[in-house]
């Protein structure tokens, strides 16, 4: 049942060539996004295989294709994006830049998407470094972790900016009022951690427009002690993948435990449906992916292993983010943070509109 | 049933004053270690409360007390260890130094234990920095992660040493022949990661006496792709706490899922015992704690929240490590690694004896 369709909204530019299962699963995800969620999609990639995949869903009339001659391979790094100005991800960015698409979605190589996005969409004014934000499955609302891998080396002032990027994301896409910001480190006292984190702690404590809640540790990532958790891209990526690995590990151990005994197996049968639901909620595929914040346009990075369901979820996420005006909200926050007198503290409720996508 | 008692073995010096539940749970853990595992213990701390706690177990005749006038509080950092030469942890180290104890066990502040251990036991010859190693619950054998928090800032050559420390631990305490070493980073290719990791990758690739298996990522920590995983103490501590938090999270979610439906609740009852067993295996309390490697003596750091069971497990671990001669094995490895001609590759099987504790 289409519930998010808005007439006249620019489509999502979906990179048909990125990901382990491109183009077939990407196209299947596009069909699902259109038919189940009413999200307009344009597929960017090599016309023939994409058209053939669309035919198998009888969807050639529903989803247009934009030609891109080149493909950024999964193992190609940042430099390749310079050498391939007509890659599917570069063309998708170009569509957003021209206003012909509202957001980019790709399941391609993260390094390639980040490099291409920075080159083709450019950073927003005042943004030192775009960062990758992921929504962790905390309750009642998700927590935003960033940077999850765009910047392996950062400076303390970048962590303060990440706090603004993440707060803007939490306020708009996740509807969290006055998000609390935590700094990921290895002890709760301000003097704990490494040089980067100690200096960032000072800057965050003094920053205006942020609700800084202090240090958080690895075991706090899923306990909702903060709405936004900032860290460098190296630590953030290790932490994110450790969460994924640990949850997968706990479920595997659990399944084996269930299968070991007959009585327990009976119990397991009774629970199978609920376990599946839980697993789905924790599965990164289902979250829709990571968001590259700080560019002049919305870019969603789907998991490289995404199948149709994950691709569709990424398109839903991209449509929501673009509709909620995260880009504009980041602009407002950074402008306010740089005002010389720093009178601004935080937005009055309701003042940040939900600006429509281009 | 005592299974590890050896006549004439020096006792474990157990810090009675460190930890959230000291001295009562520490003393209870000591009693358990002595009675259930036959491990000789000497309790170090303030005589009166320790004696009173021992009385409640009718154990005053079984476990001697060594007086320590001062206590290193949980919130005291590294500097306090200089100001408190008669703290319970300092006195415990002194016992090992004098040969009156075979190992130190403490559930006190990690920073305090590391600083005191370095000051009182000194680093082994050739060790740049002692590191904290933890055994992750992989199968069939545990994996060793280090540094888990002793050194927030490290240099690339320290990561190579950590590989030797961890390999010595894996070879002796965990009985793993020719341990494979992985480098924790954010991509599998050698050029991925930050400056520290890229340089460490080069050094590890060229190092003799190590079986370097290349880069590993956060999701590999529990999949046994390597026997030893090296990283800086900041990333390692975040990763370790993230594992603990994620596993706890998965279990909480699971329990709620089970309790949500009546049919599933029935299933849950059937499984309760097996789940408890699984949870126990994943519980850091049960692993016995972290080991501070690279000092002239064995130091085991129990979880600060340890209760009797965790304290007892830490004593069992300390006795095993001390018996297996990890300290001597580290000495052999570092000597071999620094031989000018680097002819040495790896030990022939069976050449590293299980030297008895002092």
XYZ file of C-alpha atoms in Angstrom:
716
model
C 0.000 0.000 0.000
C 1.718 3.201 -1.122
C 1.900 5.458 1.921
C 4.686 7.840 1.107
C 3.855 8.863 -2.436
C 3.771 12.593 -3.048
C 2.861 13.823 -6.501
C 5.569 15.815 -8.240
C 8.383 14.638 -5.942
C 11.706 14.103 -7.702
C 12.664 10.425 -7.819
C 15.425 8.631 -5.956
C 18.452 7.995 -8.181
C 19.289 4.361 -7.507
C 22.721 3.078 -8.563
C 21.819 -0.134 -10.388
C 25.424 -1.309 -10.677
C 26.663 -1.097 -7.058
C 26.568 -4.005 -4.619
C 27.334 -7.704 -4.483
C 24.041 -8.617 -6.159
C 23.796 -5.853 -8.778
C 21.935 -5.352 -10.958
C 19.303 -8.056 -10.312
C 18.641 -7.483 -6.612
C 18.960 -3.713 -7.000
C 16.286 -3.737 -9.692
C 14.098 -6.026 -7.588
C 14.489 -3.558 -4.706
C 13.522 -0.674 -6.969
C 10.361 -2.502 -8.008
C 9.526 -3.149 -4.372
C 10.115 0.518 -3.429
C 7.827 1.687 -6.224
C 5.063 -0.856 -5.779
C 5.016 -1.286 -2.009
C 6.027 2.182 -0.868
C 5.047 4.422 -3.766
C 8.519 5.895 -3.989
C 9.476 7.145 -7.449
C 12.777 5.647 -8.611
C 15.129 6.160 -11.503
C 17.687 3.421 -12.102
C 21.172 4.544 -13.130
C 23.443 2.099 -14.932
C 24.097 0.021 -17.981
C 20.766 0.063 -19.917
C 20.665 -3.456 -21.284
C 21.066 -5.589 -18.127
C 18.914 -3.168 -16.151
C 16.171 -3.275 -18.784
C 16.311 -7.056 -18.844
C 16.015 -7.235 -15.078
C 13.075 -4.818 -15.153
C 11.381 -6.961 -17.817
C 11.419 -9.930 -15.488
C 9.252 -7.875 -13.107
C 7.116 -6.418 -15.932
C 8.281 -3.058 -14.673
C 9.903 -1.452 -17.726
C 7.080 1.068 -17.908
C 7.196 1.949 -14.223
C 10.878 2.730 -13.697
C 12.974 4.834 -16.074
C 16.650 4.093 -16.725
C 19.393 6.711 -16.963
C 22.455 5.499 -18.854
C 25.851 5.359 -17.159
C 28.659 3.869 -19.200
C 30.993 2.972 -16.365
C 30.865 1.031 -13.125
C 32.835 1.707 -9.959
C 33.850 -1.776 -8.887
C 33.467 -2.897 -5.291
C 37.221 -3.158 -4.782
C 38.017 0.209 -6.329
C 38.983 2.896 -3.872
C 38.531 6.631 -3.732
C 40.863 7.430 -6.620
C 38.789 5.490 -9.119
C 35.974 8.006 -8.706
C 38.211 10.612 -10.374
C 38.982 8.292 -13.243
C 35.320 7.426 -13.824
C 33.245 10.585 -14.283
C 30.518 8.534 -15.996
C 30.214 5.821 -13.354
C 26.679 4.974 -12.266
C 27.243 6.580 -8.880
C 28.699 9.759 -10.462
C 25.718 10.040 -12.812
C 23.318 9.509 -9.897
C 25.002 12.377 -8.025
C 24.746 14.514 -11.135
C 20.969 13.931 -11.268
C 20.660 15.219 -7.693
C 22.879 18.180 -8.450
C 20.684 19.138 -11.419
C 17.520 18.731 -9.337
C 16.335 15.762 -11.395
C 16.554 13.440 -8.394
C 15.982 14.034 -4.682
C 18.588 11.603 -3.347
C 21.181 9.000 -4.295
C 21.066 5.391 -3.101
C 23.953 2.986 -3.759
C 25.064 -0.378 -2.421
C 28.486 0.078 -4.016
C 31.889 0.434 -2.362
C 31.692 2.857 0.566
C 35.041 4.468 -0.260
C 33.906 4.967 -3.853
C 30.552 6.477 -2.867
C 32.148 8.858 -0.357
C 34.801 10.019 -2.833
C 32.319 10.393 -5.707
C 29.772 12.157 -3.496
C 32.341 14.668 -2.263
C 33.550 15.316 -5.798
C 30.170 15.550 -7.548
C 27.895 17.014 -4.872
C 30.515 18.970 -2.899
C 30.423 19.504 0.851
C 27.870 21.912 2.289
C 29.215 25.347 3.115
C 31.148 25.245 6.392
C 31.365 21.448 6.536
C 34.963 20.341 7.188
C 34.322 16.683 6.372
C 31.186 14.785 5.412
C 30.566 11.834 7.736
C 28.699 8.546 7.577
C 25.826 8.259 10.063
C 24.098 5.006 10.975
C 20.978 4.534 13.080
C 21.549 1.953 15.809
C 18.502 -0.134 16.852
C 18.038 1.337 20.336
C 14.642 1.955 21.896
C 12.385 3.876 22.040
C 14.158 5.755 19.229
C 17.303 4.838 17.294
C 20.663 6.371 18.219
C 22.833 7.953 15.561
C 26.472 6.849 15.400
C 28.897 8.886 13.298
C 31.432 8.865 11.706
C 31.013 5.211 10.768
C 33.859 5.150 8.271
C 34.239 8.153 5.961
C 37.237 9.673 7.799
C 39.852 7.357 9.305
C 41.801 10.328 10.699
C 40.014 13.351 12.142
C 40.741 16.481 14.169
C 38.885 17.400 17.374
C 36.905 20.216 15.729
C 35.582 17.711 13.184
C 34.041 15.708 15.999
C 32.161 18.860 17.068
C 30.857 19.197 13.523
C 29.874 15.533 13.491
C 27.805 16.336 16.586
C 25.939 18.982 14.581
C 25.487 16.695 11.565
C 24.188 13.894 13.772
C 21.916 16.212 15.761
C 20.402 17.552 12.534
C 19.775 13.969 11.404
C 18.214 13.020 14.750
C 15.988 16.132 14.810
C 14.651 15.691 11.311
C 14.723 12.069 10.160
C 14.253 10.535 13.622
C 12.066 13.249 15.126
C 14.133 13.546 18.320
C 13.823 16.919 19.996
C 17.006 18.370 21.488
C 19.187 15.312 20.875
C 21.784 14.518 23.546
C 25.287 14.046 22.178
C 27.766 11.514 23.604
C 31.474 11.216 22.815
C 32.687 7.623 22.341
C 35.757 6.896 24.444
C 37.177 4.424 26.971
C 36.164 5.869 30.344
C 33.450 8.130 31.637
C 35.703 10.837 33.133
C 36.650 13.790 30.881
C 40.385 13.050 31.189
C 40.022 9.482 29.872
C 40.752 8.508 26.282
C 43.334 9.590 23.757
C 44.474 13.117 22.820
C 41.817 13.482 20.134
C 39.004 12.628 22.485
C 40.235 14.733 25.405
C 40.429 17.831 23.215
C 37.079 17.044 21.593
C 35.566 16.758 25.074
C 36.669 20.326 25.859
C 35.342 21.650 22.564
C 32.022 19.825 22.883
C 31.568 21.059 26.455
C 31.996 24.646 25.251
C 30.021 24.321 22.001
C 26.776 26.203 21.577
C 23.718 24.624 20.030
C 24.609 21.146 21.257
C 23.253 19.197 24.209
C 26.500 17.466 25.198
C 25.934 14.554 27.581
C 29.630 13.683 28.076
C 31.623 10.526 27.441
C 30.034 7.226 26.510
C 31.680 3.802 26.208
C 31.326 0.815 23.926
C 28.737 -0.861 26.132
C 26.566 2.277 25.961
C 26.115 2.152 22.185
C 22.877 0.183 22.381
C 21.523 1.473 25.696
C 20.302 4.870 24.520
C 22.389 6.948 26.936
C 22.740 9.423 24.076
C 20.799 10.159 20.893
C 23.895 10.995 18.872
C 27.303 9.370 19.437
C 30.341 10.948 17.794
C 33.676 9.301 17.069
C 36.352 9.174 14.398
C 35.638 7.049 11.314
C 38.127 4.368 12.287
C 36.715 3.703 15.750
C 33.153 4.168 14.490
C 33.558 1.622 11.729
C 35.155 -0.920 14.062
C 32.356 -0.361 16.606
C 29.577 -0.671 14.028
C 30.969 -3.876 12.544
C 31.574 -5.235 16.033
C 27.912 -4.680 16.883
C 26.843 -6.468 13.691
C 29.238 -9.327 14.330
C 28.294 -9.688 17.994
C 24.550 -9.738 17.377
C 25.033 -12.282 14.593
C 27.222 -14.320 16.932
C 24.657 -14.239 19.749
C 21.948 -15.441 17.371
C 24.073 -18.233 15.938
C 24.965 -19.449 19.417
C 21.320 -19.239 20.334
C 20.192 -21.240 17.339
C 22.709 -23.943 18.137
C 21.592 -23.960 21.738
C 17.992 -24.391 20.649
C 18.833 -27.207 18.272
C 20.897 -29.104 20.811
C 18.057 -30.459 22.907
C 14.761 -31.961 21.874
C 12.701 -30.142 24.505
C 14.411 -26.910 23.624
C 13.810 -27.598 19.942
C 10.107 -27.760 20.601
C 10.378 -24.459 22.409
C 12.352 -23.108 19.499
C 9.604 -23.986 17.057
C 7.127 -22.009 19.094
C 9.352 -19.024 19.078
C 10.595 -19.132 15.550
C 8.319 -16.398 14.256
C 9.129 -13.966 17.035
C 12.828 -14.648 16.714
C 12.630 -13.933 13.029
C 10.988 -10.611 13.785
C 13.677 -9.743 16.293
C 16.463 -10.750 13.962
C 14.936 -8.579 11.274
C 14.873 -5.564 13.563
C 18.561 -6.009 14.346
C 19.594 -6.748 10.776
C 21.533 -3.876 9.224
C 19.859 -4.666 5.888
C 16.533 -3.673 7.345
C 17.651 -0.311 8.694
C 18.056 0.902 5.157
C 21.706 1.721 5.457
C 24.069 4.504 6.309
C 23.673 8.153 5.380
C 26.494 10.336 4.123
C 25.859 13.676 5.853
C 27.348 17.060 4.992
C 26.958 17.062 1.208
C 24.683 19.217 -0.952
C 22.269 16.351 -1.376
C 21.114 13.174 0.312
C 23.265 10.063 -0.207
C 22.293 6.724 1.332
C 24.843 3.896 1.374
C 23.115 0.507 1.428
C 24.923 -2.574 2.712
C 27.102 -4.071 -0.028
C 25.408 -7.446 0.448
C 21.919 -5.909 0.154
C 19.192 -7.901 -1.543
C 15.876 -6.505 -2.780
C 14.526 -5.922 0.727
C 17.601 -3.973 1.844
C 17.658 -1.889 -1.345
C 13.989 -1.040 -0.931
C 14.543 -0.059 2.710
C 17.415 2.197 1.651
C 15.136 3.936 -0.856
C 12.485 4.435 1.844
C 15.132 5.932 4.125
C 16.475 8.199 1.381
C 12.977 9.470 0.577
C 12.290 10.225 4.234
C 15.599 11.997 4.799
C 15.226 14.075 1.704
C 11.634 14.983 2.608
C 12.573 15.948 6.172
C 15.188 18.418 4.988
C 18.275 17.160 6.791
C 20.545 19.080 4.416
C 18.831 22.373 5.199
C 18.853 21.649 8.917
C 22.616 20.998 8.836
C 23.055 24.345 7.077
C 21.048 26.138 9.790
C 23.000 24.461 12.593
C 26.415 25.229 11.164
C 25.496 28.824 10.399
C 24.233 29.282 13.957
C 27.292 27.571 15.456
C 29.570 29.967 13.617
C 27.737 33.152 14.565
C 30.316 35.364 16.284
C 28.343 36.035 19.463
C 27.102 32.487 19.925
C 23.817 33.652 21.394
C 22.033 30.769 19.730
C 21.550 27.736 21.927
C 19.044 25.449 20.346
C 16.065 25.802 18.077
C 12.678 26.601 19.546
C 10.338 23.659 19.010
C 8.714 23.632 15.627
C 10.886 26.232 13.962
C 12.625 23.828 11.620
C 10.188 23.150 8.835
C 10.013 19.980 6.826
C 11.173 21.521 3.599
C 10.098 19.607 0.538
C 12.700 18.016 -1.696
C 13.687 19.800 -4.883
C 36.754 -31.255 43.533
C 40.263 -29.788 43.614
C 41.802 -30.477 40.224
C 44.572 -27.939 39.941
C 46.253 -28.177 43.337
C 50.013 -28.590 43.191
C 51.906 -28.975 46.438
C 54.461 -26.269 47.076
C 53.079 -23.830 44.480
C 53.244 -20.173 45.546
C 49.767 -18.749 46.168
C 47.845 -16.198 44.123
C 47.979 -12.732 45.702
C 44.367 -11.587 45.574
C 43.647 -7.878 46.078
C 40.841 -7.968 48.672
C 40.054 -4.262 48.378
C 39.575 -3.776 44.611
C 36.214 -3.979 42.858
C 32.654 -2.793 43.292
C 31.848 -5.537 45.795
C 35.087 -5.606 47.807
C 35.905 -7.070 50.210
C 32.905 -9.398 50.713
C 32.594 -10.849 47.203
C 36.365 -10.961 46.780
C 36.706 -13.007 49.927
C 33.837 -15.258 48.859
C 35.632 -15.756 45.525
C 38.854 -16.634 47.336
C 37.045 -19.253 49.395
C 35.547 -20.699 46.209
C 38.951 -20.790 44.470
C 40.511 -22.616 47.411
C 37.699 -25.071 48.113
C 36.444 -25.810 44.588
C 39.647 -25.497 42.591
C 42.381 -26.171 45.138
C 44.176 -22.940 44.295
C 46.224 -21.484 47.145
C 45.299 -17.856 47.817
C 46.656 -15.072 49.979
C 44.323 -12.114 50.497
C 45.933 -8.667 50.504
C 44.147 -5.783 52.208
C 42.832 -4.270 55.388
C 43.026 -7.139 57.942
C 39.887 -6.490 59.983
C 37.159 -6.449 57.296
C 38.908 -9.251 55.408
C 39.130 -11.387 58.568
C 35.475 -10.737 59.320
C 34.474 -11.736 55.814
C 36.591 -14.902 56.062
C 34.925 -15.735 59.399
C 31.537 -15.778 57.766
C 32.836 -18.612 55.553
C 34.677 -20.328 58.458
C 37.788 -19.880 56.329
C 40.138 -17.913 58.567
C 42.394 -20.942 58.891
C 42.445 -21.676 55.147
C 43.414 -18.318 53.674
C 46.165 -16.081 55.064
C 45.895 -12.289 55.015
C 48.731 -9.910 54.148
C 48.219 -6.424 55.505
C 47.994 -3.417 53.154
C 47.229 -0.103 54.788
C 45.942 1.728 51.743
C 43.355 1.208 49.057
C 43.476 2.409 45.468
C 39.939 3.655 44.906
C 38.017 2.726 41.760
C 37.983 6.322 40.511
C 41.666 6.949 41.151
C 43.822 7.044 38.072
C 47.394 6.082 37.320
C 48.996 8.842 39.406
C 47.485 7.563 42.629
C 49.585 4.424 42.352
C 52.678 6.565 42.941
C 51.123 8.182 45.980
C 50.078 4.849 47.485
C 53.066 2.516 47.760
C 51.225 0.460 50.409
C 47.990 -0.014 48.480
C 46.624 -3.542 48.392
C 47.507 -3.872 44.718
C 51.053 -2.554 45.275
C 51.587 -5.018 48.138
C 50.242 -7.863 45.989
C 52.757 -6.963 43.251
C 55.486 -6.874 45.873
C 54.649 -10.437 46.928
C 55.083 -11.613 43.329
C 58.319 -9.681 42.989
C 59.708 -11.358 46.129
C 58.592 -14.797 44.913
C 56.054 -15.156 47.717
C 53.159 -15.241 45.272
C 52.891 -16.608 41.734
C 50.443 -14.029 40.354
C 48.339 -10.973 41.193
C 44.564 -10.858 40.794
C 42.614 -7.613 41.246
C 39.126 -6.360 40.398
C 40.206 -2.780 41.070
C 40.493 0.161 38.669
C 42.187 -0.934 35.435
C 44.229 2.264 35.176
C 45.411 1.822 38.775
C 46.364 -1.827 38.259
C 48.263 -1.072 35.048
C 50.171 1.831 36.609
C 50.953 -0.048 39.814
C 51.953 -3.197 37.932
C 54.343 -1.260 35.686
C 55.849 0.521 38.687
C 56.175 -2.451 41.048
C 56.820 -5.374 38.690
C 58.502 -3.477 35.851
C 58.201 -4.368 32.179
C 60.014 -7.439 30.889
C 63.270 -6.727 29.127
C 62.617 -5.487 25.607
C 58.899 -4.815 26.142
C 57.996 -1.313 24.947
C 54.567 -1.293 26.609
C 52.676 -3.921 28.569
C 49.237 -4.596 27.077
C 45.922 -5.963 28.290
C 44.849 -9.206 26.609
C 41.342 -10.658 26.755
C 40.152 -14.024 25.530
C 37.095 -13.677 23.304
C 34.573 -16.574 23.400
C 35.191 -17.902 19.893
C 35.158 -21.584 19.005
C 36.819 -24.062 18.981
C 39.418 -22.039 20.907
C 39.205 -18.484 22.257
C 40.779 -15.590 20.334
C 43.092 -13.163 22.081
C 42.358 -9.441 21.640
C 45.004 -6.949 22.720
C 45.556 -4.171 23.682
C 42.174 -3.909 25.393
C 42.889 -0.647 27.166
C 46.368 -0.213 28.678
C 47.686 2.146 25.966
C 45.332 4.680 24.419
C 48.058 5.917 22.074
C 50.514 3.510 20.479
C 53.170 3.415 17.761
C 53.220 0.854 14.932
C 56.145 -1.099 16.385
C 54.170 -1.573 19.614
C 51.469 -3.371 17.645
C 54.138 -5.803 16.431
C 55.148 -6.420 20.037
C 51.510 -6.894 21.007
C 51.424 -9.619 18.342
C 54.278 -11.379 20.154
C 52.686 -10.925 23.578
C 49.367 -12.263 22.312
C 50.998 -15.152 20.455
C 52.872 -16.170 23.613
C 49.585 -16.090 25.531
C 47.804 -18.139 22.869
C 50.621 -20.711 22.688
C 50.850 -21.272 26.415
C 47.590 -20.507 28.215
C 45.301 -21.432 25.314
C 47.409 -24.212 23.813
C 47.167 -22.884 20.264
C 50.056 -23.956 18.043
C 51.407 -21.353 15.620
C 48.738 -18.704 16.345
C 47.612 -16.620 13.381
C 47.757 -12.871 14.014
C 45.192 -10.418 12.614
C 45.383 -6.618 12.585
C 42.103 -4.891 13.489
C 41.187 -2.216 10.959
C 38.338 -1.027 8.723
C 38.902 -2.853 5.453
C 40.568 -6.039 4.345
C 43.052 -4.487 1.884
C 46.515 -3.520 3.218
C 46.049 0.150 2.279
C 42.854 0.513 4.334
C 42.756 2.066 7.795
C 44.595 4.934 9.414
C 48.312 5.761 9.360
C 49.044 3.659 12.433
C 47.460 0.563 10.974
C 48.951 0.922 7.497
C 52.467 1.161 8.934
C 51.774 -1.686 11.370
C 50.610 -3.815 8.441
C 53.992 -3.336 6.746
C 55.900 -4.164 9.917
C 53.778 -7.221 10.702
C 54.160 -8.522 7.146
C 57.933 -8.331 7.513
C 58.178 -9.570 11.122
C 59.825 -12.874 11.872
C 58.366 -15.358 14.306
C 54.803 -14.278 13.628
C 52.135 -15.916 11.502
C 50.516 -12.726 10.175
C 47.110 -13.362 8.620
C 46.440 -9.772 7.495
C 43.705 -7.287 8.278
C 40.571 -8.234 10.187
C 37.443 -6.132 10.781
C 35.018 -5.652 13.642
C 32.693 -8.383 12.416
C 35.581 -10.852 12.438
C 36.264 -10.543 16.168
C 34.022 -13.471 17.095
C 34.434 -15.598 13.969
C 37.898 -16.990 14.680
C 39.559 -15.706 11.504
C 42.638 -15.139 13.679
C 43.886 -16.494 16.998
C 45.397 -13.179 18.079
C 43.992 -9.774 17.115
C 46.141 -6.700 17.700
C 44.976 -3.104 17.970
C 45.672 0.043 19.974
C 44.224 0.227 23.492
C 41.602 2.816 22.540
C 40.083 0.834 19.677
C 40.510 -2.442 21.577
C 38.680 -1.169 24.627
C 35.834 0.246 22.544
C 35.583 -3.042 20.627
C 35.619 -5.193 23.767
C 32.944 -3.135 25.506
C 30.909 -3.058 22.306
C 30.943 -6.866 22.205
C 29.820 -7.046 25.832
C 27.083 -4.468 25.258
C 25.868 -6.062 22.038
C 25.639 -9.568 23.453
C 23.799 -8.235 26.510
C 21.504 -6.296 24.187
C 20.753 -9.346 22.041
C 19.867 -11.356 25.147
C 17.643 -8.645 26.600
C 15.794 -8.297 23.330
C 15.472 -12.052 23.182
C 14.088 -12.320 26.701
C 11.497 -9.658 25.932
C 10.605 -11.430 22.725
C 10.104 -14.679 24.622
C 7.967 -13.040 27.262
C 5.758 -11.256 24.763
C 3.707 -14.224 23.615
C 2.172 -17.057 25.570
C 3.217 -19.793 23.147
C 6.699 -18.381 23.010
C 6.757 -18.171 26.807
C 6.106 -21.875 26.995
C 8.970 -22.407 24.586
C 11.081 -20.101 26.687
C 10.529 -22.209 29.778
C 11.783 -25.250 27.968
C 14.891 -23.446 26.935
C 15.655 -21.548 30.075
C 18.376 -23.849 31.296
C 20.224 -23.948 27.988
C 19.963 -20.201 27.594
C 21.433 -19.741 31.030
C 24.360 -21.928 30.034
C 24.901 -19.937 26.867
C 24.672 -16.631 28.662
C 27.250 -17.866 31.141
C 29.658 -18.772 28.395
C 29.377 -15.273 26.924
C 29.522 -13.477 30.253
C 32.831 -11.651 30.730
C 32.653 -12.506 34.449
C 33.032 -16.147 33.599
C 36.098 -15.782 31.409
C 38.088 -14.814 34.453
C 39.158 -11.432 33.203
C 41.876 -9.687 31.322
C 45.603 -10.366 31.579
C 48.237 -7.658 31.721
C 51.058 -9.037 29.550
C 54.667 -7.858 29.383
C 55.466 -7.502 33.091
C 57.846 -9.556 35.217
C 54.938 -11.434 36.734
C 51.393 -12.489 35.990
C 48.660 -9.903 36.623
C 44.996 -10.702 36.020
C 42.441 -7.886 35.990
C 38.989 -9.128 36.970
C 35.862 -7.227 35.948
C 35.198 -4.363 38.402
C 31.673 -5.657 38.969
C 32.918 -9.196 39.711
C 31.124 -11.243 42.324
C 32.471 -14.413 43.942
C 32.149 -16.502 40.772
C 34.065 -13.980 38.667
C 36.792 -13.577 41.286
C 37.220 -17.317 41.546
C 37.413 -17.630 37.729
C 40.103 -14.930 37.670
C 42.154 -16.882 40.235
C 41.805 -20.054 38.157
C 42.996 -18.121 35.085
C 45.923 -16.570 36.985
C 47.032 -19.972 38.277
C 46.869 -21.453 34.773
C 48.772 -18.575 33.145
C 51.452 -18.614 35.785
C 51.803 -22.400 35.536
C 52.046 -22.305 31.727
C 54.929 -19.850 31.811
C 53.586 -17.036 29.642
C 56.172 -14.614 31.026
C 59.069 -16.864 30.010
C 57.530 -17.483 26.593
C 57.242 -13.733 25.962
C 60.898 -13.381 26.882
C 61.889 -16.096 24.391
C 59.792 -14.546 21.614
C 61.149 -11.034 22.065
C 64.732 -12.236 22.282
C 64.263 -14.223 19.087
C 62.535 -11.320 17.313
C 65.457 -9.050 18.096
C 68.193 -11.416 16.966
C 70.189 -9.539 14.339
C 70.005 -12.165 11.594
C 66.355 -13.009 12.110
C 66.919 -16.623 11.234
C 64.318 -17.660 13.752
C 60.880 -18.211 12.315
C 58.759 -20.008 14.852
C 59.298 -22.482 17.616
C 59.445 -26.150 16.797
C 56.500 -27.938 18.409
C 57.095 -28.871 21.991
C 60.183 -26.760 22.563
C 58.531 -24.271 24.896
C 58.261 -26.027 28.222
C 55.632 -25.425 30.827
C 57.955 -23.853 33.316
C 56.680 -24.069 36.873
C 55.804 -20.908 38.792
C 58.351 -19.507 41.217
